[in-house]
Short mmCIF file of C-alpha atoms and ligand atoms in Angstrom, two decimals:
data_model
loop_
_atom_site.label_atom_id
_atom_site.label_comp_id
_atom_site.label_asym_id
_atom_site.label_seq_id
_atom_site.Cartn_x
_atom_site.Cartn_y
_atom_site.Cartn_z
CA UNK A 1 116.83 140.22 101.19
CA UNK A 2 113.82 140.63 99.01
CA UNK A 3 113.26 138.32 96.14
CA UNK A 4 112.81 140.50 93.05
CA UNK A 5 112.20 143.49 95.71
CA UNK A 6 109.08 142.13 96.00
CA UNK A 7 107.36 144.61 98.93
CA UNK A 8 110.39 147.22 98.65
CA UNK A 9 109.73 151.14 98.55
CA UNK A 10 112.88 152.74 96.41
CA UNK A 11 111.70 155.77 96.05
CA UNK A 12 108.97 158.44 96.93
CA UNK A 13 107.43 159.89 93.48
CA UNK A 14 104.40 162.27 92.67
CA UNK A 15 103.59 160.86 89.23
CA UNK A 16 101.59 157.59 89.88
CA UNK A 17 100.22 155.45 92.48
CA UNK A 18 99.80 151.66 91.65
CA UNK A 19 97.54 150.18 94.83
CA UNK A 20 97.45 147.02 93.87
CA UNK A 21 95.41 145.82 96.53
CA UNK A 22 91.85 147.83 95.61
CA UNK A 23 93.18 147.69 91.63
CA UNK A 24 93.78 151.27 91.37
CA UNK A 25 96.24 153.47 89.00
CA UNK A 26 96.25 157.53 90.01
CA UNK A 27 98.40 159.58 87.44
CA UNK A 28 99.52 162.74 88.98
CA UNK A 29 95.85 162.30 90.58
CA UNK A 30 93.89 161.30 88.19
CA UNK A 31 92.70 157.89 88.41
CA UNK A 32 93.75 156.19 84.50
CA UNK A 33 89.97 155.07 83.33
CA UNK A 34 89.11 158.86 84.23
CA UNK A 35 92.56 159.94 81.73
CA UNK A 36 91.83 156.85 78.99
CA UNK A 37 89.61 158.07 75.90
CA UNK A 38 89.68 161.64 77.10
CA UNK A 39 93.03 162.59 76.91
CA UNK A 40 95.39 162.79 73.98
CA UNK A 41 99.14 160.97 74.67
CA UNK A 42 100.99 164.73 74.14
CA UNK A 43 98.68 166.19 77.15
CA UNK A 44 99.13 163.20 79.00
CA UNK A 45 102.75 163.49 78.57
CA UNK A 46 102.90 167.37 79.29
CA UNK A 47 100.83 166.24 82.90
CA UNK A 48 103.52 163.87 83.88
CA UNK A 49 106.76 165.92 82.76
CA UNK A 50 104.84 169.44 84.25
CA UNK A 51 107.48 170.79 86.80
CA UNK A 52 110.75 168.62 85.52
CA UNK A 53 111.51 171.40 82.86
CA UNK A 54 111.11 174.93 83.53
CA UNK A 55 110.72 175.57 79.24
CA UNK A 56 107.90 172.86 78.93
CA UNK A 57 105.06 174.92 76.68
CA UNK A 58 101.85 173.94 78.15
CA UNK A 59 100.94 172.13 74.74
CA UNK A 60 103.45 169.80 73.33
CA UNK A 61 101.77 169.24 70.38
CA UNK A 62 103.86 171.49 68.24
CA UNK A 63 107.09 171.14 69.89
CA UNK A 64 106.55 167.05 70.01
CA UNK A 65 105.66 167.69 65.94
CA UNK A 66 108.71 169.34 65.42
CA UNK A 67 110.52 166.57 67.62
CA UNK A 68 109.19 164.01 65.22
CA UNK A 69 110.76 165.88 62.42
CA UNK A 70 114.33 166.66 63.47
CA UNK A 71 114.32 162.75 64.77
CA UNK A 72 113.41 161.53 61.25
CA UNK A 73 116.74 162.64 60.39
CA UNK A 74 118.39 159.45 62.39
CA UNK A 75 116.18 157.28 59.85
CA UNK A 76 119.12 157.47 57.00
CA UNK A 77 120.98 155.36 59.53
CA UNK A 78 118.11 152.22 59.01
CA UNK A 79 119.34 149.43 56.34
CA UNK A 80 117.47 146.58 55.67
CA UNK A 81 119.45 144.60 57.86
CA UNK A 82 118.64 146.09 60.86
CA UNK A 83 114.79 146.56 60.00
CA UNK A 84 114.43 142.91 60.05
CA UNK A 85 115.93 142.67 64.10
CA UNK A 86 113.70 141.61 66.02
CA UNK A 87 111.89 145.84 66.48
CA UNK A 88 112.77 146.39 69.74
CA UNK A 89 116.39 145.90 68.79
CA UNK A 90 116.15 147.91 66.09
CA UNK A 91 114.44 150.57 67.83
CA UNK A 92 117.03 150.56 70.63
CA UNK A 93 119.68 150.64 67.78
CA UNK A 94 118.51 153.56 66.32
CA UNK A 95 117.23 155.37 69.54
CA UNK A 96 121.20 155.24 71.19
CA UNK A 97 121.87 157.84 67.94
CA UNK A 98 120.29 160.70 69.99
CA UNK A 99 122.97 162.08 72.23
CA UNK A 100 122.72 162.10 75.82
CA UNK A 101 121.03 165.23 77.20
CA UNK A 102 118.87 166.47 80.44
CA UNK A 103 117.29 169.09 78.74
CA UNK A 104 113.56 169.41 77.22
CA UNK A 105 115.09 169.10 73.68
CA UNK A 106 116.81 165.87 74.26
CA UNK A 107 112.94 164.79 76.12
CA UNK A 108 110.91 165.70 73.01
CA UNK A 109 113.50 163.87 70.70
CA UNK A 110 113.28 160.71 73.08
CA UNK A 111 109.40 160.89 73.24
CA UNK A 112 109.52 161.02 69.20
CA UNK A 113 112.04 158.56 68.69
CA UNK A 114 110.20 155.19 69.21
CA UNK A 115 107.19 156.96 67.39
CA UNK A 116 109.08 158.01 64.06
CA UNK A 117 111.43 154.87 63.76
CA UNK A 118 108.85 151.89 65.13
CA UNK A 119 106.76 152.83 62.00
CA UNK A 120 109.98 153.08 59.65
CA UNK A 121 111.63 150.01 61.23
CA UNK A 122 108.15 148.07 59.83
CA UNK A 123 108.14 149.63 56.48
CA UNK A 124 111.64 149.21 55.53
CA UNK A 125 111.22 145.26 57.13
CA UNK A 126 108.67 144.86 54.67
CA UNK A 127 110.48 146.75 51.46
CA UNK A 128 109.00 149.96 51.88
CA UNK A 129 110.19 153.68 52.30
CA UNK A 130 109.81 155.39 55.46
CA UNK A 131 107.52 157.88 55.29
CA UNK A 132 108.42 161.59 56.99
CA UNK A 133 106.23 162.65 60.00
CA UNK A 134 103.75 165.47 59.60
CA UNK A 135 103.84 167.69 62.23
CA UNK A 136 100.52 168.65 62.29
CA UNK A 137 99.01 166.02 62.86
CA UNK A 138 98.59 164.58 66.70
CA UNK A 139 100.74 162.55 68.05
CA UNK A 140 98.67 159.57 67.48
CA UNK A 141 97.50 160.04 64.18
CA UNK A 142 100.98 160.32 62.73
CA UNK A 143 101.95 157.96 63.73
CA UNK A 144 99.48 154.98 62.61
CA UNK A 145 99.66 157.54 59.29
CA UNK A 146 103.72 156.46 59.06
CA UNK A 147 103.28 152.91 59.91
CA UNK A 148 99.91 152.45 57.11
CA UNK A 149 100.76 155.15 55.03
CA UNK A 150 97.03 156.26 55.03
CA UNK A 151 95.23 158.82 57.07
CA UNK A 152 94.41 157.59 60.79
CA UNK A 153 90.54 157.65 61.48
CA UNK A 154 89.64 160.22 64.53
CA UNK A 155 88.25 156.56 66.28
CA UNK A 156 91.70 154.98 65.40
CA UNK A 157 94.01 157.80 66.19
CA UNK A 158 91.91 157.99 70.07
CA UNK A 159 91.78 154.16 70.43
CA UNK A 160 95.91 154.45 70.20
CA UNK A 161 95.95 157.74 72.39
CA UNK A 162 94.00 155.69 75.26
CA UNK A 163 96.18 152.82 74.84
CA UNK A 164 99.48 155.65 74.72
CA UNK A 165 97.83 157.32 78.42
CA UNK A 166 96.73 153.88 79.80
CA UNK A 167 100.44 153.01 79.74
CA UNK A 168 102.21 155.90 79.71
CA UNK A 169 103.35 155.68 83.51
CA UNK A 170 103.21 152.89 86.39
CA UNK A 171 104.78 153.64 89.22
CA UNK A 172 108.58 151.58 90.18
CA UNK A 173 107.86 148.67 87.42
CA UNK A 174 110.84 146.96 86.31
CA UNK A 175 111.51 149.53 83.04
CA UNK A 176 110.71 152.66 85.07
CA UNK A 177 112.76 151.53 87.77
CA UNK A 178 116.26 150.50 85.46
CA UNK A 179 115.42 154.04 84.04
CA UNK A 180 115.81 155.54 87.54
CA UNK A 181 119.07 153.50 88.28
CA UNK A 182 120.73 154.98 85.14
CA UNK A 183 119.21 158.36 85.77
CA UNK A 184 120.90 158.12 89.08
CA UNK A 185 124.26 158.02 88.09
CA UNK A 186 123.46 161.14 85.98
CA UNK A 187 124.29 159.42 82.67
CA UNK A 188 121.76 161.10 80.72
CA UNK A 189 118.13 160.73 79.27
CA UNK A 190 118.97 159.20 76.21
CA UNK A 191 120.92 156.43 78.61
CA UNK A 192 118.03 156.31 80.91
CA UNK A 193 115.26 155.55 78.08
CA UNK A 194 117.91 152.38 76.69
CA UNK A 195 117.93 151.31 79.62
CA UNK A 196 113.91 151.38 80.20
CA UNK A 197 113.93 150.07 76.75
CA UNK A 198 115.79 147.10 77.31
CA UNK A 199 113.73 146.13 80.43
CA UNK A 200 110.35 146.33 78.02
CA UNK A 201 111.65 144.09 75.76
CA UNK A 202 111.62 141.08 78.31
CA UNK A 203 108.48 138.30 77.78
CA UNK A 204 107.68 138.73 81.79
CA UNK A 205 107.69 142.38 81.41
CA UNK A 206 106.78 144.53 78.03
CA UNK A 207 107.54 141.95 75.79
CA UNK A 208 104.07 139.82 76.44
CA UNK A 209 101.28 141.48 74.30
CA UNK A 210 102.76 140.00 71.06
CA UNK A 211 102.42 136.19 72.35
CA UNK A 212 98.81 137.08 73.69
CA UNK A 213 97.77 136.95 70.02
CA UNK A 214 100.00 134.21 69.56
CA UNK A 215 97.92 132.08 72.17
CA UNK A 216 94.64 132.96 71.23
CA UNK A 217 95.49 132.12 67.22
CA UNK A 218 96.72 128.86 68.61
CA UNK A 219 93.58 128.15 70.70
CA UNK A 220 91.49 129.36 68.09
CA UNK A 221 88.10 128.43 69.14
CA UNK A 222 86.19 129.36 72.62
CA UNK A 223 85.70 125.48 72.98
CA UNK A 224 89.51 124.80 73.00
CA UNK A 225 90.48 127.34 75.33
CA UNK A 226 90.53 124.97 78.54
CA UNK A 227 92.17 122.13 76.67
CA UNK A 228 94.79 124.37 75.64
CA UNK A 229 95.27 126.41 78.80
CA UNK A 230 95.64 123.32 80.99
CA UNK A 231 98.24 121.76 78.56
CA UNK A 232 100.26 125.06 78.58
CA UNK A 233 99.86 125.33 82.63
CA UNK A 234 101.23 121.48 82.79
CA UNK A 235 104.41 122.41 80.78
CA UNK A 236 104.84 125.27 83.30
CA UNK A 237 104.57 127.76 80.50
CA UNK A 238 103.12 131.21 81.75
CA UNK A 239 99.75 132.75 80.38
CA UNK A 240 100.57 135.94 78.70
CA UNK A 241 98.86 138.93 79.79
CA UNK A 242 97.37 137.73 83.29
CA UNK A 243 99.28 138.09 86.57
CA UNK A 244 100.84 140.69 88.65
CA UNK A 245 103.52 141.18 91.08
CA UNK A 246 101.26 144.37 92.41
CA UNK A 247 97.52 143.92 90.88
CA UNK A 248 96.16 140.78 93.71
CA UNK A 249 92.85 142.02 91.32
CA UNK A 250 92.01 142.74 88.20
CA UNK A 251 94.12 145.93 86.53
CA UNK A 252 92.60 148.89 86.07
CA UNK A 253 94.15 149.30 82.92
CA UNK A 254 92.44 145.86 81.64
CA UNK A 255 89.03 147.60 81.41
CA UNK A 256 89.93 150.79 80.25
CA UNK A 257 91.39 149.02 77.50
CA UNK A 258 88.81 146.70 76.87
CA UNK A 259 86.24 150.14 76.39
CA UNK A 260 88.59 151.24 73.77
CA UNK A 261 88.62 148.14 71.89
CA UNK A 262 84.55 148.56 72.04
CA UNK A 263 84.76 152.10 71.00
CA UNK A 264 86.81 151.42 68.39
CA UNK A 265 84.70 148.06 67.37
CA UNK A 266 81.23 150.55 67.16
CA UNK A 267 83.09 152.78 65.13
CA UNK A 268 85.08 150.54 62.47
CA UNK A 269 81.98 147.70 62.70
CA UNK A 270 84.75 145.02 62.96
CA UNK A 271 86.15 142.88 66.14
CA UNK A 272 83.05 141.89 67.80
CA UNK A 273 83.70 138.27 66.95
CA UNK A 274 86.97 138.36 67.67
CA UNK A 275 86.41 140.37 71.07
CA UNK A 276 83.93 137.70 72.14
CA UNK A 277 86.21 135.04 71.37
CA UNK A 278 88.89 136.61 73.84
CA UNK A 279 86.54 136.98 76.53
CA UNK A 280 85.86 133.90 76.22
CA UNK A 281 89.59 132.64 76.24
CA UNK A 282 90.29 135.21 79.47
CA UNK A 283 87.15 134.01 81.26
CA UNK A 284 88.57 129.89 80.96
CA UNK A 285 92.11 131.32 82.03
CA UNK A 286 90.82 133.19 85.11
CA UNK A 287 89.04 129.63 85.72
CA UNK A 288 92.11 127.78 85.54
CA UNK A 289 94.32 129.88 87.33
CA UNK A 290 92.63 129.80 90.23
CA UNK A 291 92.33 126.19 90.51
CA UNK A 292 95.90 126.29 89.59
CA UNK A 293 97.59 128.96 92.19
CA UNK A 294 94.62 128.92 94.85
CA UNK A 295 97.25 130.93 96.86
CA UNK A 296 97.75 133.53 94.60
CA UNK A 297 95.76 135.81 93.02
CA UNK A 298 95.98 135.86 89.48
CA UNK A 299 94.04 138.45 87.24
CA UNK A 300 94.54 140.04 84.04
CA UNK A 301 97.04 142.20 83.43
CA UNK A 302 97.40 145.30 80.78
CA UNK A 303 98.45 142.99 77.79
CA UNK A 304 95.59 140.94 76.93
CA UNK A 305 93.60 144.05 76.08
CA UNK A 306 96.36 145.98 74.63
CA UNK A 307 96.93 142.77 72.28
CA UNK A 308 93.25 142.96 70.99
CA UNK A 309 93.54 146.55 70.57
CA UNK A 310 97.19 146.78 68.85
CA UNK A 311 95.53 143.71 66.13
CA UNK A 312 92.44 146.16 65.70
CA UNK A 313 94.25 148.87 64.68
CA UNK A 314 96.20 147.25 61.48
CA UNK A 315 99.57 147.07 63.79
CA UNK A 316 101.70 143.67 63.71
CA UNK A 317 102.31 141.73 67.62
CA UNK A 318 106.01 142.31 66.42
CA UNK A 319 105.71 145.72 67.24
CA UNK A 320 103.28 145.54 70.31
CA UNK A 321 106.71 146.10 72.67
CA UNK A 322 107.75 149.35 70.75
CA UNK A 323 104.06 150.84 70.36
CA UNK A 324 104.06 150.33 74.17
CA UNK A 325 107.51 152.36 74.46
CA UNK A 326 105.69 155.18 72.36
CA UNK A 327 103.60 155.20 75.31
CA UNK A 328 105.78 154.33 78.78
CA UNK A 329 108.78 156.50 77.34
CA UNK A 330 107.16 159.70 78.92
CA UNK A 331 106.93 157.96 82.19
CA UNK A 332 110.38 157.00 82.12
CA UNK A 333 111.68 160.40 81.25
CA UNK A 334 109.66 161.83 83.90
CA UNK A 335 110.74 159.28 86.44
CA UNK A 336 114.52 160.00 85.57
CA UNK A 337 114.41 163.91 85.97
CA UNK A 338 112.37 163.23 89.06
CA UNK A 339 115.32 161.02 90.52
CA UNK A 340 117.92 163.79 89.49
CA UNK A 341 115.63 166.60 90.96
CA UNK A 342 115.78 164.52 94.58
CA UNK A 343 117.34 161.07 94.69
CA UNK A 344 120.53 159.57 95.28
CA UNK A 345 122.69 157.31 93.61
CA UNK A 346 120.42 154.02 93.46
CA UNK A 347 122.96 151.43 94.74
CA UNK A 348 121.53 148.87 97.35
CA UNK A 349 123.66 146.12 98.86
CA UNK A 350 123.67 142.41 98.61
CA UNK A 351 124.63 139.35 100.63
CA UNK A 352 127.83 137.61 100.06
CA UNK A 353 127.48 133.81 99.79
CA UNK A 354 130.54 133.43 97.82
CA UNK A 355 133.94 130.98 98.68
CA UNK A 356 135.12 131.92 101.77
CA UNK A 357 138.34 134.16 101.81
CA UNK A 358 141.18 132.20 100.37
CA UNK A 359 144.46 132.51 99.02
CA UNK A 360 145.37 132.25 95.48
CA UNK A 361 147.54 128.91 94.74
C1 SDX B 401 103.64 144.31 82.74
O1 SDX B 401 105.30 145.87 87.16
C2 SDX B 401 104.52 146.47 86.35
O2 SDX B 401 103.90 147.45 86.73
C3 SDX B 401 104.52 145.90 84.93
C4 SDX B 401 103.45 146.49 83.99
C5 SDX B 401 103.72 147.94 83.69
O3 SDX B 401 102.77 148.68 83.39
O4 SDX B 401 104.94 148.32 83.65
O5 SDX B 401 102.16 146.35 84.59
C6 SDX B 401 103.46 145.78 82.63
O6 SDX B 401 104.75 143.87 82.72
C7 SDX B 401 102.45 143.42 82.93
C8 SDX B 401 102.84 141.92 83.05
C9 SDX B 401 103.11 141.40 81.63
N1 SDX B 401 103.62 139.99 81.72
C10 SDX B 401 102.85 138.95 81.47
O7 SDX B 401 101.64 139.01 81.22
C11 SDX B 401 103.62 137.63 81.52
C12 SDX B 401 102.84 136.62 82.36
N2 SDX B 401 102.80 137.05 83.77
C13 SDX B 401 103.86 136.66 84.59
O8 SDX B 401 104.96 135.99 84.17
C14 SDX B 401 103.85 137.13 86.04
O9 SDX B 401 102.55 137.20 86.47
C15 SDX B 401 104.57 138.43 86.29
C16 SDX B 401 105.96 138.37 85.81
C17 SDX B 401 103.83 139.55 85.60
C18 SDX B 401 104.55 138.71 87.78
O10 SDX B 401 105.25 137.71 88.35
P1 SDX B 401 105.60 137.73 89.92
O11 SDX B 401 104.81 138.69 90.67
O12 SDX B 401 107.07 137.80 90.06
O13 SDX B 401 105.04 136.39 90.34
P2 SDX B 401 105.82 135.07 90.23
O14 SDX B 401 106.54 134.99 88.92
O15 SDX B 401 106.62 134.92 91.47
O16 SDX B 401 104.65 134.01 90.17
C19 SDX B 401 104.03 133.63 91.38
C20 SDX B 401 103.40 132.29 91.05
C21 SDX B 401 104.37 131.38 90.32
O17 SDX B 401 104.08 130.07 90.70
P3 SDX B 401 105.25 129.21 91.40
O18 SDX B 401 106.46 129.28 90.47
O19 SDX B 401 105.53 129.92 92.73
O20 SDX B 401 104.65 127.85 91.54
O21 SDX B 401 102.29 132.49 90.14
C22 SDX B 401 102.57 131.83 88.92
C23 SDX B 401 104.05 131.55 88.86
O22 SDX B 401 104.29 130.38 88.12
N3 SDX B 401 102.20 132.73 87.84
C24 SDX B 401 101.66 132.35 86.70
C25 SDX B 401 101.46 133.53 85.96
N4 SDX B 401 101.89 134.58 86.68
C26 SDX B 401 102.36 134.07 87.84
N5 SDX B 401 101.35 131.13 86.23
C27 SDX B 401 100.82 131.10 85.00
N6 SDX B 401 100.58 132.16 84.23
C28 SDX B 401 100.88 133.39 84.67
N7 SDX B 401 100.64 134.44 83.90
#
């Protein structure tokens, strides 16, 4: 048996490669720093769903616009109640209102979904109407426009489309793969994102770029970062956003994210304080955790960047999880009609260690 399936191959899949020995991500070829801050999310998502449906235009832009549109619809649904769930709840609530579907239509609405209703689950949180999607605007753009009710910056709306393609596919990880399972039994798309969705959500998983801010507001200055690090490795806590059951180096993704955050700091003037001030904090983890785990390797991961740039751009660490669903949902719709174009049903087997056979008294 494998512990977590650590070192398992589950499938065989043409849309990423994750060689976490040399630190490299390839995306239907491309490697991701050459896709990051060139690409817009919609072509990035028309790349990794090209071939899985025979009516995909070659630009989504207008058919993902319209997508945003009909979706909108499903907003009525949101009460106050339910904005202020924790957002991935939320978000999952309001997502499970599209019906199930393998078609492109039922894709485009699921691509939309987290999109349109992450930016009205905020609003309506904080007492505030939604506000509609315009679907002429890019996919980006509209959607920092319906979270901050102002127009998106061209800088803004491409540092959130390289953070979108940076994360918009990653080979078996543990979202992508629950997609798969649930794809497998051919429930449906719709049943295949929830699932995906509800394996973000977890802290060791999707869930840690919100409590990377966290820790660096607690440590607050470069000179506490040791002090504080050590104390959080002695109560066994984790460090959020470093470490990798792949990556035995740094991620790829770290970087690329780390040039949008500068890109997007020479074009707004702001962040180079506090961009210094996370170096700083990452350079004292990577110190500590290898004095810590000499045995294992222990780099930064996607979310200490993605935290930096999420804060830059206005958006709360509440919704750090769903802004990286906007993103990974295209990967896990591709993965899913990639497992009903070939796979089997996933079901693997497990060893019994239970009672022994005995009969009821
Ligand atoms: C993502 O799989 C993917 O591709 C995921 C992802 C994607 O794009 O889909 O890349 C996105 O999920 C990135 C990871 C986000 N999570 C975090 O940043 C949370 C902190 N990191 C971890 O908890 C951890 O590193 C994991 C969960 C990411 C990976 O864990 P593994 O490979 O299962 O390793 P492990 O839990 O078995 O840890 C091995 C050892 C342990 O020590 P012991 O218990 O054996 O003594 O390393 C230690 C761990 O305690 N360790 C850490 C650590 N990560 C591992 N110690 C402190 N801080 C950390 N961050």
């Amino acid at each position: 048996m494998s512990d977590g399936l650590e070192g398992v191959i589950a499938a065989q899949t043409v849309l990423s490669d994750v060689d976490g020995a040399h630190g490299r991500l390839v995306i239907r070829g491309y490697a991701v720093e050459d896709l990051a801050g060139r690409t817009r999310f919609e072509d990035a998502a028309h790349l990794l769903l090209d071939g899985f449906f025979d009516d995909a235009p070659s630009d989504l832009s207008s058919a993902l616009g319209e997508a945003r549109v009909g979706v909108f619809a499903e907003v009525a649904a949101l009460d106050e109640g339910l904005a202020r769930r924790d957002p991935v709840e939320a978000l999952r609530a309001l997502l499970a209102r599209i019906p199930d579907g393998d078609d492109l239509k039922t894709a485009l609405r699921l691509i939309a979904a987290p999109a349109v209703f992450t930016p009205a689950v905020l609003r309506v949180a904080n007492g505030d109407a939604p506000i509609a999607p315009d679907p002429a605007l890019s996919h980006a753009a509209d959607i920092l426009r319906m979270i901050r009710g102002v127009p998106a910056t061209d800088a803004e709306a491409a540092a959130l489309d390289a953070y979108l393609v940076t994360v918009c596919d990653h080979g078996l990880n543990a979202s992508t793969f629950a997609a798969r399972v649930v794809a497998s039994t051919r429930a449906g798309l719709t049943s295949a994102v929830l699932a995906g969705l509800s394996a973000l959500k977890g802290p060791l998983h999707g869930g840690a770029p919100g409590p990377v801010i966290d820790m660096l507001d607690a440590i607050g200055t470069p000179e506490n970062a040791r002090p504080w690090l050590e104390r959080a490795l002695a109560r066994g806590d984790r460090l959020m956003g470093f470490g990798h059951r792949i990556y035995r180096v740094r991620d790829p993704r770290a970087d690329a994210l780390k040039a949008a955050v500068r890109r997007l700091s020479s074009a707004s003037g702001g962040l180079p304080g506090r961009l210094a001030f996370a170096e700083a904090v990452e350079r004292a983890a990577l110190e500590i955790l290898r004095e810590h785990k000499p045995d294992r390797p222990l780099d930064t991961n996607v979310e200490f960047y993605t935290a930096l740039l999420l804060e830059a751009l206005g958006l709360p660490p509440s919704s750090f999880t769903c802004v990286f669903a906007m993103g990974r949902v295209a990967g896990w719709l591709a993965h899913a009609r990639e497992q009903l174009a070939g796979g089997r049903l996933i079901r693997p087997q497990s060893v019994y260690v239970g009672p022994e056979v005995r009969v009821a008294a």
